[in-house]
mmCIF file of N, CA, C and O in Angstrom:
data_model
loop_
_atom_site.group_PDB
_atom_site.id
_atom_site.type_symbol
_atom_site.label_atom_id
_atom_site.label_comp_id
_atom_site.label_asym_id
_atom_site.label_seq_id
_atom_site.Cartn_x
_atom_site.Cartn_y
_atom_site.Cartn_z
ATOM 1 N N UNK G 1 36.842 -36.478 43.055
ATOM 2 C CA UNK G 1 36.938 -35.489 41.961
ATOM 3 C C UNK G 1 35.239 -35.024 41.615
ATOM 4 O O UNK G 1 36.142 -33.583 41.309
ATOM 5 N N UNK G 2 35.338 -35.591 41.578
ATOM 6 C CA UNK G 2 33.727 -35.225 40.238
ATOM 7 C C UNK G 2 33.533 -34.161 41.479
ATOM 8 O O UNK G 2 32.204 -32.720 40.969
ATOM 9 N N UNK G 3 32.887 -34.723 43.036
ATOM 10 C CA UNK G 3 32.647 -33.923 43.795
ATOM 11 C C UNK G 3 33.033 -32.615 44.034
ATOM 12 O O UNK G 3 32.325 -30.894 44.326
ATOM 13 N N UNK G 4 34.229 -32.135 44.509
ATOM 14 C CA UNK G 4 34.703 -31.540 44.132
ATOM 15 C C UNK G 4 34.893 -30.321 43.430
ATOM 16 O O UNK G 4 34.315 -28.962 43.098
ATOM 17 N N UNK G 5 34.324 -30.491 41.471
ATOM 18 C CA UNK G 5 34.550 -30.369 40.528
ATOM 19 C C UNK G 5 32.989 -29.643 40.992
ATOM 20 O O UNK G 5 33.025 -27.610 40.454
ATOM 21 N N UNK G 6 32.016 -30.757 41.542
ATOM 22 C CA UNK G 6 30.626 -29.597 41.751
ATOM 23 C C UNK G 6 30.227 -28.924 42.624
ATOM 24 O O UNK G 6 29.804 -27.476 42.272
ATOM 25 N N UNK G 7 30.465 -28.974 43.437
ATOM 26 C CA UNK G 7 31.144 -28.235 44.929
ATOM 27 C C UNK G 7 31.754 -26.692 44.044
ATOM 28 O O UNK G 7 30.862 -25.879 44.911
ATOM 29 N N UNK G 8 32.638 -26.918 43.662
ATOM 30 C CA UNK G 8 32.736 -25.136 43.298
ATOM 31 C C UNK G 8 32.195 -25.159 42.049
ATOM 32 O O UNK G 8 32.120 -24.027 42.419
ATOM 33 N N UNK G 9 31.686 -25.529 40.613
ATOM 34 C CA UNK G 9 30.514 -24.978 39.964
ATOM 35 C C UNK G 9 29.925 -24.714 40.801
ATOM 36 O O UNK G 9 29.120 -22.979 40.205
ATOM 37 N N UNK G 10 29.320 -25.061 41.678
ATOM 38 C CA UNK G 10 28.533 -24.192 42.792
ATOM 39 C C UNK G 10 28.512 -22.698 42.836
ATOM 40 O O UNK G 10 28.008 -22.188 43.061
ATOM 41 N N UNK G 11 29.425 -23.256 44.042
ATOM 42 C CA UNK G 11 30.067 -21.610 44.542
ATOM 43 C C UNK G 11 30.610 -20.906 44.019
ATOM 44 O O UNK G 11 30.329 -19.320 44.002
ATOM 45 N N UNK G 12 30.944 -21.358 42.558
ATOM 46 C CA UNK G 12 31.334 -19.789 42.205
ATOM 47 C C UNK G 12 29.851 -19.650 40.855
ATOM 48 O O UNK G 12 30.030 -18.084 40.616
ATOM 49 N N UNK G 13 28.640 -20.448 41.125
ATOM 50 C CA UNK G 13 27.470 -19.944 40.312
ATOM 51 C C UNK G 13 27.127 -18.625 41.002
ATOM 52 O O UNK G 13 27.038 -17.959 40.936
ATOM 53 N N UNK G 14 27.340 -19.386 42.970
ATOM 54 C CA UNK G 14 26.711 -18.280 44.166
ATOM 55 C C UNK G 14 28.020 -16.801 43.706
ATOM 56 O O UNK G 14 26.693 -15.778 43.537
ATOM 57 N N UNK G 15 28.767 -17.123 43.636
ATOM 58 C CA UNK G 15 29.570 -16.072 43.408
ATOM 59 C C UNK G 15 29.288 -15.121 42.116
ATOM 60 O O UNK G 15 28.870 -13.316 42.280
ATOM 61 N N UNK G 16 28.879 -15.848 41.136
ATOM 62 C CA UNK G 16 28.683 -14.733 39.394
ATOM 63 C C UNK G 16 27.341 -14.246 40.137
ATOM 64 O O UNK G 16 26.906 -12.875 39.330
ATOM 65 N N UNK G 17 25.934 -14.947 40.753
ATOM 66 C CA UNK G 17 25.080 -14.803 40.758
ATOM 67 C C UNK G 17 25.035 -13.299 42.172
ATOM 68 O O UNK G 17 24.038 -12.376 42.186
ATOM 69 N N UNK G 18 26.013 -13.110 42.857
ATOM 70 C CA UNK G 18 25.930 -12.123 44.056
ATOM 71 C C UNK G 18 27.660 -11.047 43.458
ATOM 72 O O UNK G 18 27.493 -10.157 43.987
ATOM 73 N N UNK G 19 27.541 -10.988 42.291
ATOM 74 C CA UNK G 19 28.556 -10.207 41.117
ATOM 75 C C UNK G 19 27.488 -8.865 41.883
ATOM 76 O O UNK G 19 28.725 -7.647 41.916
ATOM 77 N N UNK G 20 26.752 -8.535 41.200
ATOM 78 C CA UNK G 20 25.957 -6.965 40.917
ATOM 79 C C UNK G 20 25.978 -6.072 42.510
ATOM 80 O O UNK G 20 26.109 -5.621 43.040
ATOM 81 N N UNK G 21 25.450 -7.483 43.336
ATOM 82 C CA UNK G 21 25.005 -7.281 44.647
ATOM 83 C C UNK G 21 26.730 -6.593 45.366
ATOM 84 O O UNK G 21 26.688 -5.575 46.030
ATOM 85 N N UNK G 22 28.050 -7.286 45.199
ATOM 86 C CA UNK G 22 29.247 -7.083 45.176
ATOM 87 C C UNK G 22 30.074 -5.620 45.083
ATOM 88 O O UNK G 22 30.060 -4.530 46.117
ATOM 89 N N UNK G 23 29.524 -5.391 43.560
ATOM 90 C CA UNK G 23 29.612 -3.910 43.087
ATOM 91 C C UNK G 23 28.995 -3.055 43.462
ATOM 92 O O UNK G 23 29.611 -1.705 43.746
ATOM 93 N N UNK G 24 27.558 -3.385 44.194
ATOM 94 C CA UNK G 24 26.634 -2.399 44.540
ATOM 95 C C UNK G 24 26.898 -1.934 45.730
ATOM 96 O O UNK G 24 27.315 -0.821 46.631
ATOM 97 N N UNK G 25 27.659 -2.586 46.553
ATOM 98 C CA UNK G 25 28.555 -2.394 47.729
ATOM 99 C C UNK G 25 29.377 -1.950 47.888
ATOM 100 O O UNK G 25 29.313 -0.846 48.928
ATOM 101 N N UNK G 26 30.001 -1.707 46.918
ATOM 102 C CA UNK G 26 31.341 -1.524 47.304
ATOM 103 C C UNK G 26 30.676 0.564 45.375
ATOM 104 O O UNK G 26 31.409 1.920 46.030
ATOM 105 N N UNK G 27 30.055 0.460 44.914
ATOM 106 C CA UNK G 27 29.662 1.246 44.031
ATOM 107 C C UNK G 27 28.581 1.394 44.039
ATOM 108 O O UNK G 27 28.029 1.442 42.702
ATOM 109 N N UNK G 28 27.636 1.804 44.957
ATOM 110 C CA UNK G 28 26.410 2.444 44.984
ATOM 111 C C UNK G 28 26.031 3.017 44.224
ATOM 112 O O UNK G 28 24.784 3.040 43.874
ATOM 113 N N UNK G 29 26.914 3.885 43.574
ATOM 114 C CA UNK G 29 26.150 5.646 43.274
ATOM 115 C C UNK G 29 26.329 5.419 41.736
ATOM 116 O O UNK G 29 24.967 6.075 40.883
ATOM 117 N N UNK G 30 26.887 4.676 41.075
ATOM 118 C CA UNK G 30 26.967 4.022 39.512
ATOM 119 C C UNK G 30 25.380 2.289 39.377
ATOM 120 O O UNK G 30 25.779 2.099 37.854
ATOM 121 N N UNK G 31 25.552 1.276 40.235
ATOM 122 C CA UNK G 31 25.074 0.257 40.070
ATOM 123 C C UNK G 31 23.353 0.839 40.003
ATOM 124 O O UNK G 31 22.901 2.125 39.552
ATOM 125 N N UNK G 32 23.427 0.089 38.455
ATOM 126 C CA UNK G 32 21.987 0.598 38.178
ATOM 127 C C UNK G 32 20.635 -0.905 38.121
ATOM 128 O O UNK G 32 21.505 -1.763 38.764
ATOM 129 N N UNK G 33 20.121 -0.461 39.618
ATOM 130 C CA UNK G 33 19.389 -1.083 39.538
ATOM 131 C C UNK G 33 18.784 -2.315 38.626
ATOM 132 O O UNK G 33 18.217 -3.989 38.864
ATOM 133 N N UNK G 34 18.606 -2.288 37.999
ATOM 134 C CA UNK G 34 17.610 -3.605 36.705
ATOM 135 C C UNK G 34 18.057 -4.837 36.646
ATOM 136 O O UNK G 34 18.493 -5.650 37.147
ATOM 137 N N UNK G 35 20.179 -4.885 37.606
ATOM 138 C CA UNK G 35 21.026 -5.515 37.071
ATOM 139 C C UNK G 35 21.410 -5.576 38.542
ATOM 140 O O UNK G 35 21.361 -7.000 39.012
ATOM 141 N N UNK G 36 20.359 -5.339 39.759
ATOM 142 C CA UNK G 36 20.555 -5.944 41.218
ATOM 143 C C UNK G 36 19.435 -6.436 41.911
ATOM 144 O O UNK G 36 18.387 -6.520 41.552
ATOM 145 N N UNK G 37 19.618 -7.370 42.661
ATOM 146 C CA UNK G 37 18.292 -7.717 42.456
ATOM 147 C C UNK G 37 18.771 -7.681 43.985
ATOM 148 O O UNK G 37 19.523 -8.357 45.104
ATOM 149 N N UNK G 38 17.217 -7.590 44.394
ATOM 150 C CA UNK G 38 16.859 -6.034 45.546
ATOM 151 C C UNK G 38 16.424 -7.634 47.147
ATOM 152 O O UNK G 38 16.137 -7.176 47.954
ATOM 153 N N UNK G 39 15.961 -8.657 46.102
ATOM 154 C CA UNK G 39 15.628 -9.290 47.196
ATOM 155 C C UNK G 39 16.849 -9.878 48.580
ATOM 156 O O UNK G 39 16.276 -10.247 49.414
ATOM 157 N N UNK G 40 17.830 -10.103 47.623
ATOM 158 C CA UNK G 40 19.371 -9.890 48.202
ATOM 159 C C UNK G 40 19.246 -9.322 49.569
ATOM 160 O O UNK G 40 20.402 -9.633 50.542
ATOM 161 N N UNK G 41 18.447 -7.888 49.583
ATOM 162 C CA UNK G 41 18.634 -7.131 51.005
ATOM 163 C C UNK G 41 17.745 -6.767 52.629
ATOM 164 O O UNK G 41 17.457 -6.094 52.906
ATOM 165 N N UNK G 42 16.211 -8.179 51.177
ATOM 166 C CA UNK G 42 15.240 -8.742 52.856
ATOM 167 C C UNK G 42 15.671 -8.860 54.094
ATOM 168 O O UNK G 42 14.893 -7.873 54.550
ATOM 169 N N UNK G 43 17.271 -9.132 53.997
ATOM 170 C CA UNK G 43 17.308 -9.305 55.740
ATOM 171 C C UNK G 43 17.281 -8.096 56.306
ATOM 172 O O UNK G 43 17.500 -7.929 57.691
ATOM 173 N N UNK G 44 17.416 -6.662 56.035
ATOM 174 C CA UNK G 44 17.168 -5.500 56.416
ATOM 175 C C UNK G 44 16.390 -4.936 56.580
ATOM 176 O O UNK G 44 16.098 -3.960 57.830
ATOM 177 N N UNK G 45 15.305 -5.667 56.313
ATOM 178 C CA UNK G 45 14.153 -5.029 56.428
ATOM 179 C C UNK G 45 13.563 -3.349 56.402
ATOM 180 O O UNK G 45 12.765 -3.076 56.989
ATOM 181 N N UNK G 46 14.549 -2.701 55.082
ATOM 182 C CA UNK G 46 13.749 -1.272 54.273
ATOM 183 C C UNK G 46 12.756 -1.525 52.965
ATOM 184 O O UNK G 46 12.439 -2.428 52.629
ATOM 185 N N UNK G 47 12.044 -0.567 54.232
ATOM 186 C CA UNK G 47 10.392 -0.849 53.372
ATOM 187 C C UNK G 47 10.877 0.229 51.910
ATOM 188 O O UNK G 47 11.735 1.360 52.175
ATOM 189 N N UNK G 48 10.312 0.570 51.608
ATOM 190 C CA UNK G 48 10.612 0.824 49.915
ATOM 191 C C UNK G 48 12.309 0.959 49.806
ATOM 192 O O UNK G 48 12.631 2.325 49.537
ATOM 193 N N UNK G 49 12.497 0.309 49.579
ATOM 194 C CA UNK G 49 14.484 0.422 49.440
ATOM 195 C C UNK G 49 14.759 0.654 47.739
ATOM 196 O O UNK G 49 15.533 1.675 48.096
ATOM 197 N N UNK G 50 13.978 0.218 46.753
ATOM 198 C CA UNK G 50 14.433 0.424 46.051
ATOM 199 C C UNK G 50 13.969 2.666 45.687
ATOM 200 O O UNK G 50 15.066 2.734 45.543
ATOM 201 N N UNK G 51 13.536 2.616 46.536
ATOM 202 C CA UNK G 51 12.913 3.985 46.853
ATOM 203 C C UNK G 51 14.375 5.051 47.191
ATOM 204 O O UNK G 51 14.394 5.960 46.491
ATOM 205 N N UNK G 52 14.941 5.237 48.569
ATOM 206 C CA UNK G 52 15.444 5.061 49.033
ATOM 207 C C UNK G 52 17.333 4.602 48.546
ATOM 208 O O UNK G 52 17.504 6.058 48.367
ATOM 209 N N UNK G 53 18.024 3.961 47.193
ATOM 210 C CA UNK G 53 17.925 3.447 46.791
ATOM 211 C C UNK G 53 18.728 5.027 45.209
ATOM 212 O O UNK G 53 19.596 5.205 44.777
ATOM 213 N N UNK G 54 17.607 4.848 45.366
ATOM 214 C CA UNK G 54 16.614 5.558 43.900
ATOM 215 C C UNK G 54 17.360 7.936 44.370
ATOM 216 O O UNK G 54 17.429 8.541 43.795
ATOM 217 N N UNK G 55 16.721 7.528 45.181
ATOM 218 C CA UNK G 55 16.661 8.304 46.239
ATOM 219 C C UNK G 55 18.711 8.928 46.599
ATOM 220 O O UNK G 55 19.180 10.323 46.161
ATOM 221 N N UNK G 56 18.575 8.116 47.397
ATOM 222 C CA UNK G 56 20.465 7.922 47.302
ATOM 223 C C UNK G 56 21.141 8.935 46.010
ATOM 224 O O UNK G 56 21.949 9.645 46.139
ATOM 225 N N UNK G 57 20.888 7.435 45.103
ATOM 226 C CA UNK G 57 21.679 8.298 42.899
ATOM 227 C C UNK G 57 21.536 9.474 42.786
ATOM 228 O O UNK G 57 22.366 10.126 42.555
ATOM 229 N N UNK G 58 20.057 9.727 43.280
ATOM 230 C CA UNK G 58 19.776 11.630 43.082
ATOM 231 C C UNK G 58 20.656 12.534 43.827
ATOM 232 O O UNK G 58 20.533 14.199 43.481
ATOM 233 N N UNK G 59 20.586 11.782 45.065
ATOM 234 C CA UNK G 59 21.530 13.006 45.638
ATOM 235 C C UNK G 59 23.351 13.479 45.761
ATOM 236 O O UNK G 59 23.509 12.514 46.003
ATOM 237 N N UNK G 60 23.791 14.212 45.125
ATOM 238 C CA UNK G 60 24.700 14.887 45.020
ATOM 239 C C UNK G 60 26.277 14.526 45.999
ATOM 240 O O UNK G 60 27.084 14.414 46.723
ATOM 241 N N UNK G 61 25.019 15.448 47.057
ATOM 242 C CA UNK G 61 25.620 14.991 48.520
ATOM 243 C C UNK G 61 26.236 14.048 49.196
ATOM 244 O O UNK G 61 26.826 13.615 49.774
ATOM 245 N N UNK G 62 24.786 13.124 49.180
ATOM 246 C CA UNK G 62 25.113 11.813 49.521
ATOM 247 C C UNK G 62 26.513 11.506 48.758
ATOM 248 O O UNK G 62 27.609 10.331 49.091
ATOM 249 N N UNK G 63 26.330 11.216 48.013
ATOM 250 C CA UNK G 63 27.610 10.172 46.589
ATOM 251 C C UNK G 63 28.341 10.798 46.895
ATOM 252 O O UNK G 63 29.304 10.483 47.483
ATOM 253 N N UNK G 64 28.895 12.394 47.355
ATOM 254 C CA UNK G 64 30.143 12.523 47.241
ATOM 255 C C UNK G 64 30.491 12.251 49.033
ATOM 256 O O UNK G 64 32.182 11.548 48.399
ATOM 257 N N UNK G 65 29.511 12.387 49.824
ATOM 258 C CA UNK G 65 30.359 11.400 50.647
ATOM 259 C C UNK G 65 30.695 10.289 51.235
ATOM 260 O O UNK G 65 31.773 10.010 51.057
ATOM 261 N N UNK G 66 29.963 9.214 50.418
ATOM 262 C CA UNK G 66 30.483 7.994 49.791
ATOM 263 C C UNK G 66 31.863 8.039 49.310
ATOM 264 O O UNK G 66 32.403 6.751 49.644
ATOM 265 N N UNK G 67 31.535 8.852 47.649
ATOM 266 C CA UNK G 67 32.958 8.595 47.255
ATOM 267 C C UNK G 67 34.350 8.798 48.216
ATOM 268 O O UNK G 67 34.977 8.357 48.484
ATOM 269 N N UNK G 68 33.969 10.174 48.995
ATOM 270 C CA UNK G 68 35.598 9.972 49.445
ATOM 271 C C UNK G 68 35.320 9.323 51.034
ATOM 272 O O UNK G 68 36.728 9.286 50.986
ATOM 273 N N UNK G 69 34.916 9.188 51.741
ATOM 274 C CA UNK G 69 34.595 7.887 52.578
ATOM 275 C C UNK G 69 35.441 6.537 51.902
ATOM 276 O O UNK G 69 35.872 5.674 53.003
ATOM 277 N N UNK G 70 34.973 5.800 50.860
ATOM 278 C CA UNK G 70 35.631 5.364 49.536
ATOM 279 C C UNK G 70 36.935 5.446 50.139
ATOM 280 O O UNK G 70 38.255 4.161 50.093
ATOM 281 N N UNK G 71 37.275 6.603 49.278
ATOM 282 C CA UNK G 71 38.388 7.326 48.862
ATOM 283 C C UNK G 71 39.366 6.968 50.243
ATOM 284 O O UNK G 71 40.064 6.238 50.078
ATOM 285 N N UNK G 72 38.821 6.916 51.501
ATOM 286 C CA UNK G 72 39.842 7.421 52.962
ATOM 287 C C UNK G 72 39.927 6.124 53.248
ATOM 288 O O UNK G 72 41.389 5.877 53.770
ATOM 289 N N UNK G 73 39.126 4.991 52.715
ATOM 290 C CA UNK G 73 39.051 3.636 53.682
ATOM 291 C C UNK G 73 40.158 2.628 52.693
ATOM 292 O O UNK G 73 41.471 2.525 52.937
ATOM 293 N N UNK G 74 40.514 2.910 50.840
ATOM 294 C CA UNK G 74 40.936 2.859 50.473
ATOM 295 C C UNK G 74 42.428 2.914 50.760
ATOM 296 O O UNK G 74 43.039 2.372 50.770
ATOM 297 N N UNK G 75 42.470 3.959 50.849
ATOM 298 C CA UNK G 75 44.169 4.542 50.803
ATOM 299 C C UNK G 75 44.374 4.120 52.529
ATOM 300 O O UNK G 75 45.782 3.874 53.044
ATOM 301 N N UNK G 76 43.589 4.124 53.513
ATOM 302 C CA UNK G 76 43.752 3.314 54.690
ATOM 303 C C UNK G 76 44.272 1.932 54.676
ATOM 304 O O UNK G 76 44.918 1.298 55.110
ATOM 305 N N UNK G 77 43.630 0.990 53.790
ATOM 306 C CA UNK G 77 43.769 0.149 53.236
ATOM 307 C C UNK G 77 45.410 -0.157 52.682
ATOM 308 O O UNK G 77 46.144 -0.489 52.680
ATOM 309 N N UNK G 78 45.698 0.955 51.891
ATOM 310 C CA UNK G 78 46.989 0.516 51.459
ATOM 311 C C UNK G 78 47.966 1.271 52.202
ATOM 312 O O UNK G 78 48.991 0.974 52.239
ATOM 313 N N UNK G 79 47.717 2.137 53.510
ATOM 314 C CA UNK G 79 48.529 2.525 54.323
ATOM 315 C C UNK G 79 49.000 0.792 54.845
ATOM 316 O O UNK G 79 50.544 1.383 55.810
ATOM 317 N N UNK G 80 48.330 0.078 55.401
ATOM 318 C CA UNK G 80 48.387 -0.819 56.325
ATOM 319 C C UNK G 80 49.161 -1.669 55.160
ATOM 320 O O UNK G 80 50.561 -2.457 55.978
ATOM 321 N N UNK G 81 49.355 -1.748 54.402
ATOM 322 C CA UNK G 81 50.386 -3.159 53.836
ATOM 323 C C UNK G 81 51.551 -2.299 53.584
ATOM 324 O O UNK G 81 52.147 -2.378 53.995
#
C-alpha cells in the first residue's frame, strides 16, 4: 500500500508540474510565460520559442483564429456525446 501511495504522489506531483503546460496548450492566448516551463517544449526544436509565443499573443488575428478553432472543436466534441 505504501508503494501505491508513493507512486500516486509522484504522478500527482508530475501532473501539478505540467498543469501550466496543459493550460497553455488549451489557452495559449492568455497564459503568462513566467508560469510556463518552456524547457518542456525543447523537443519541438523551435528557435526563439518565447519570442514566437509573444508574437502570437500580440496578434489579434491569430488569437481570434485560435479561439474560433477551439470553439469548433469543443462544439464537435459535445455533438459526439
